[in-house]
mmCIF file of C-alpha atoms in Angstrom:
data_model
loop_
_atom_site.group_PDB
_atom_site.id
_atom_site.type_symbol
_atom_site.label_atom_id
_atom_site.label_comp_id
_atom_site.label_asym_id
_atom_site.label_seq_id
_atom_site.Cartn_x
_atom_site.Cartn_y
_atom_site.Cartn_z
ATOM 1 C CA GLN D 1 148.115 171.585 63.253
ATOM 2 C CA VAL D 2 145.787 168.965 64.729
ATOM 3 C CA GLN D 3 146.827 165.695 66.285
ATOM 4 C CA LEU D 4 144.709 162.637 67.130
ATOM 5 C CA VAL D 5 146.080 160.141 69.601
ATOM 6 C CA GLU D 6 144.355 156.795 69.997
ATOM 7 C CA SER D 7 144.642 154.279 72.805
ATOM 8 C CA GLY D 8 143.084 151.065 73.971
ATOM 9 C CA GLY D 9 143.710 148.459 71.319
ATOM 10 C CA GLY D 10 144.993 144.957 72.028
ATOM 11 C CA LEU D 11 144.203 141.302 72.054
ATOM 12 C CA VAL D 12 140.880 139.991 73.232
ATOM 13 C CA GLN D 13 139.073 136.683 73.086
ATOM 14 C CA PRO D 14 135.897 136.261 71.027
ATOM 15 C CA GLY D 15 132.926 137.515 72.999
ATOM 16 C CA GLY D 16 135.105 139.913 74.973
ATOM 17 C CA SER D 17 135.096 143.675 75.148
ATOM 18 C CA LEU D 18 137.547 146.487 74.431
ATOM 19 C CA SER D 19 137.343 150.225 74.728
ATOM 20 C CA LEU D 20 139.148 152.647 72.459
ATOM 21 C CA SER D 21 139.655 156.357 72.929
ATOM 22 C CA CYS D 22 140.962 159.123 70.680
ATOM 23 C CA ALA D 23 141.958 162.567 71.899
ATOM 24 C CA ALA D 24 142.316 165.513 69.558
ATOM 25 C CA SER D 25 144.648 168.395 70.318
ATOM 26 C CA GLY D 26 146.172 171.377 68.576
ATOM 27 C CA SER D 27 144.712 174.379 66.803
ATOM 28 C CA ILE D 28 141.092 173.436 67.329
ATOM 29 C CA PHE D 29 138.198 175.832 67.287
ATOM 30 C CA SER D 30 135.560 173.148 67.156
ATOM 31 C CA ILE D 31 135.048 169.601 65.984
ATOM 32 C CA ASN D 32 132.037 168.585 63.845
ATOM 33 C CA VAL D 33 131.951 164.842 63.200
ATOM 34 C CA MET D 34 134.204 162.331 64.922
ATOM 35 C CA GLY D 35 134.380 158.740 63.936
ATOM 36 C CA TRP D 36 136.077 155.368 63.929
ATOM 37 C CA TYR D 37 137.166 153.453 60.863
ATOM 38 C CA ARG D 38 138.891 150.139 60.520
ATOM 39 C CA GLN D 39 140.979 148.291 58.029
ATOM 40 C CA ALA D 40 141.453 144.558 58.141
ATOM 41 C CA PRO D 41 144.385 142.847 56.380
ATOM 42 C CA GLY D 42 143.828 142.747 52.679
ATOM 43 C CA LYS D 43 140.612 144.808 52.851
ATOM 44 C CA GLN D 44 139.684 148.403 52.304
ATOM 45 C CA ARG D 45 139.123 150.797 55.150
ATOM 46 C CA GLU D 46 135.510 150.861 56.251
ATOM 47 C CA LEU D 47 133.418 153.069 58.489
ATOM 48 C CA VAL D 48 132.633 151.692 61.909
ATOM 49 C CA ALA D 49 130.741 154.546 63.605
ATOM 50 C CA THR D 50 130.439 158.304 63.607
ATOM 51 C CA ILE D 51 129.059 160.856 66.039
ATOM 52 C CA THR D 52 128.211 164.513 65.521
ATOM 53 C CA SER D 53 128.915 167.306 67.996
ATOM 54 C CA GLY D 54 125.225 167.083 68.916
ATOM 55 C CA GLY D 55 125.445 163.399 69.671
ATOM 56 C CA MET D 56 123.836 161.907 66.585
ATOM 57 C CA THR D 57 125.351 158.523 65.835
ATOM 58 C CA ASN D 58 125.693 156.283 62.818
ATOM 59 C CA TYR D 59 126.918 152.662 62.797
ATOM 60 C CA ALA D 60 127.981 150.121 60.271
ATOM 61 C CA VAL D 61 125.441 147.311 60.093
ATOM 62 C CA SER D 62 128.072 144.817 61.114
ATOM 63 C CA VAL D 63 128.665 146.502 64.500
ATOM 64 C CA LYS D 64 125.224 147.880 65.348
ATOM 65 C CA GLY D 65 124.070 146.631 68.708
ATOM 66 C CA ARG D 66 127.593 145.582 69.752
ATOM 67 C CA PHE D 67 129.593 148.814 69.522
ATOM 68 C CA THR D 68 128.811 152.173 71.130
ATOM 69 C CA ILE D 69 130.418 155.456 70.060
ATOM 70 C CA SER D 70 130.436 158.449 72.406
ATOM 71 C CA ARG D 71 132.335 161.683 72.794
ATOM 72 C CA ASP D 72 133.279 164.290 75.342
ATOM 73 C CA ASN D 73 133.184 167.629 73.580
ATOM 74 C CA ALA D 74 134.945 169.400 76.427
ATOM 75 C CA LYS D 75 137.891 167.012 76.078
ATOM 76 C CA ASN D 76 137.790 166.708 72.285
ATOM 77 C CA THR D 77 137.742 162.974 72.774
ATOM 78 C CA VAL D 78 135.791 160.193 71.103
ATOM 79 C CA TYR D 79 135.332 156.704 72.499
ATOM 80 C CA LEU D 80 134.365 153.346 71.058
ATOM 81 C CA GLN D 81 133.069 150.661 73.355
ATOM 82 C CA MET D 82 133.226 147.325 71.658
ATOM 83 C CA ASN D 83 131.318 144.369 73.091
ATOM 84 C CA SER D 84 130.667 140.821 71.864
ATOM 85 C CA LEU D 85 133.774 141.043 69.727
ATOM 86 C CA LYS D 86 134.150 138.576 66.847
ATOM 87 C CA PRO D 87 137.295 137.446 64.981
ATOM 88 C CA GLU D 88 136.069 139.431 61.961
ATOM 89 C CA ASP D 89 136.393 142.607 64.048
ATOM 90 C CA THR D 90 140.165 142.183 63.906
ATOM 91 C CA ALA D 91 141.568 145.284 62.213
ATOM 92 C CA VAL D 92 143.518 148.446 62.700
ATOM 93 C CA TYR D 93 141.073 150.982 64.096
ATOM 94 C CA SER D 94 141.673 154.682 63.287
ATOM 95 C CA CYS D 95 139.819 157.716 64.482
ATOM 96 C CA ASN D 96 138.914 160.645 62.303
ATOM 97 C CA ALA D 97 137.757 164.126 63.144
ATOM 98 C CA GLU D 98 136.395 166.943 60.990
ATOM 99 C CA VAL D 99 138.056 169.890 62.711
ATOM 100 C CA VAL D 100 137.397 173.603 62.370
ATOM 101 C CA SER D 101 140.794 175.087 63.104
ATOM 102 C CA THR D 102 141.439 178.316 64.935
ATOM 103 C CA ALA D 103 142.047 179.841 61.481
ATOM 104 C CA ARG D 104 138.501 178.697 60.654
ATOM 105 C CA SER D 105 139.660 176.225 58.016
ATOM 106 C CA ILE D 106 138.140 172.746 57.934
ATOM 107 C CA LEU D 107 140.540 169.835 58.271
ATOM 108 C CA SER D 108 140.097 166.094 58.185
ATOM 109 C CA ALA D 109 142.493 164.646 60.751
ATOM 110 C CA TRP D 110 143.412 161.020 61.311
ATOM 111 C CA GLY D 111 144.938 159.158 64.171
ATOM 112 C CA GLN D 112 147.811 156.728 63.748
ATOM 113 C CA GLY D 113 145.664 153.644 64.251
ATOM 114 C CA THR D 114 145.505 151.050 66.949
ATOM 115 C CA LEU D 115 145.398 147.279 66.355
ATOM 116 C CA VAL D 116 142.516 145.247 67.698
ATOM 117 C CA THR D 117 142.935 141.474 67.516
ATOM 118 C CA VAL D 118 140.084 139.160 68.368
ATOM 119 C CA SER D 119 141.415 135.637 68.769
ATOM 120 C CA SER D 120 141.326 132.699 71.099
#
């Protein structure tokens, strides 16, 4: 079993910043890709950013230059620093991890989601 626990969501004014974190725990041998996704009301879930175990990153065009994804492999934790936030960034943000379990199976694990609201 693998669990992902997110923290850091909340309410912020346009132009403000928020930082999210997501810690993985459980039967983990290693973690390949970790990422953040978001789902706004009435919309489909979309990719925000991903990062490999080697540190290669990928961003959605809409957040490039404003958001920064990072990870601490020793802590099995991924972070998302969000700057210059816009109302359209309002969504439930969920983290995802491609985990190699101690049984050497590959799992796709999801966190429970954390709400980010950008509003004045």
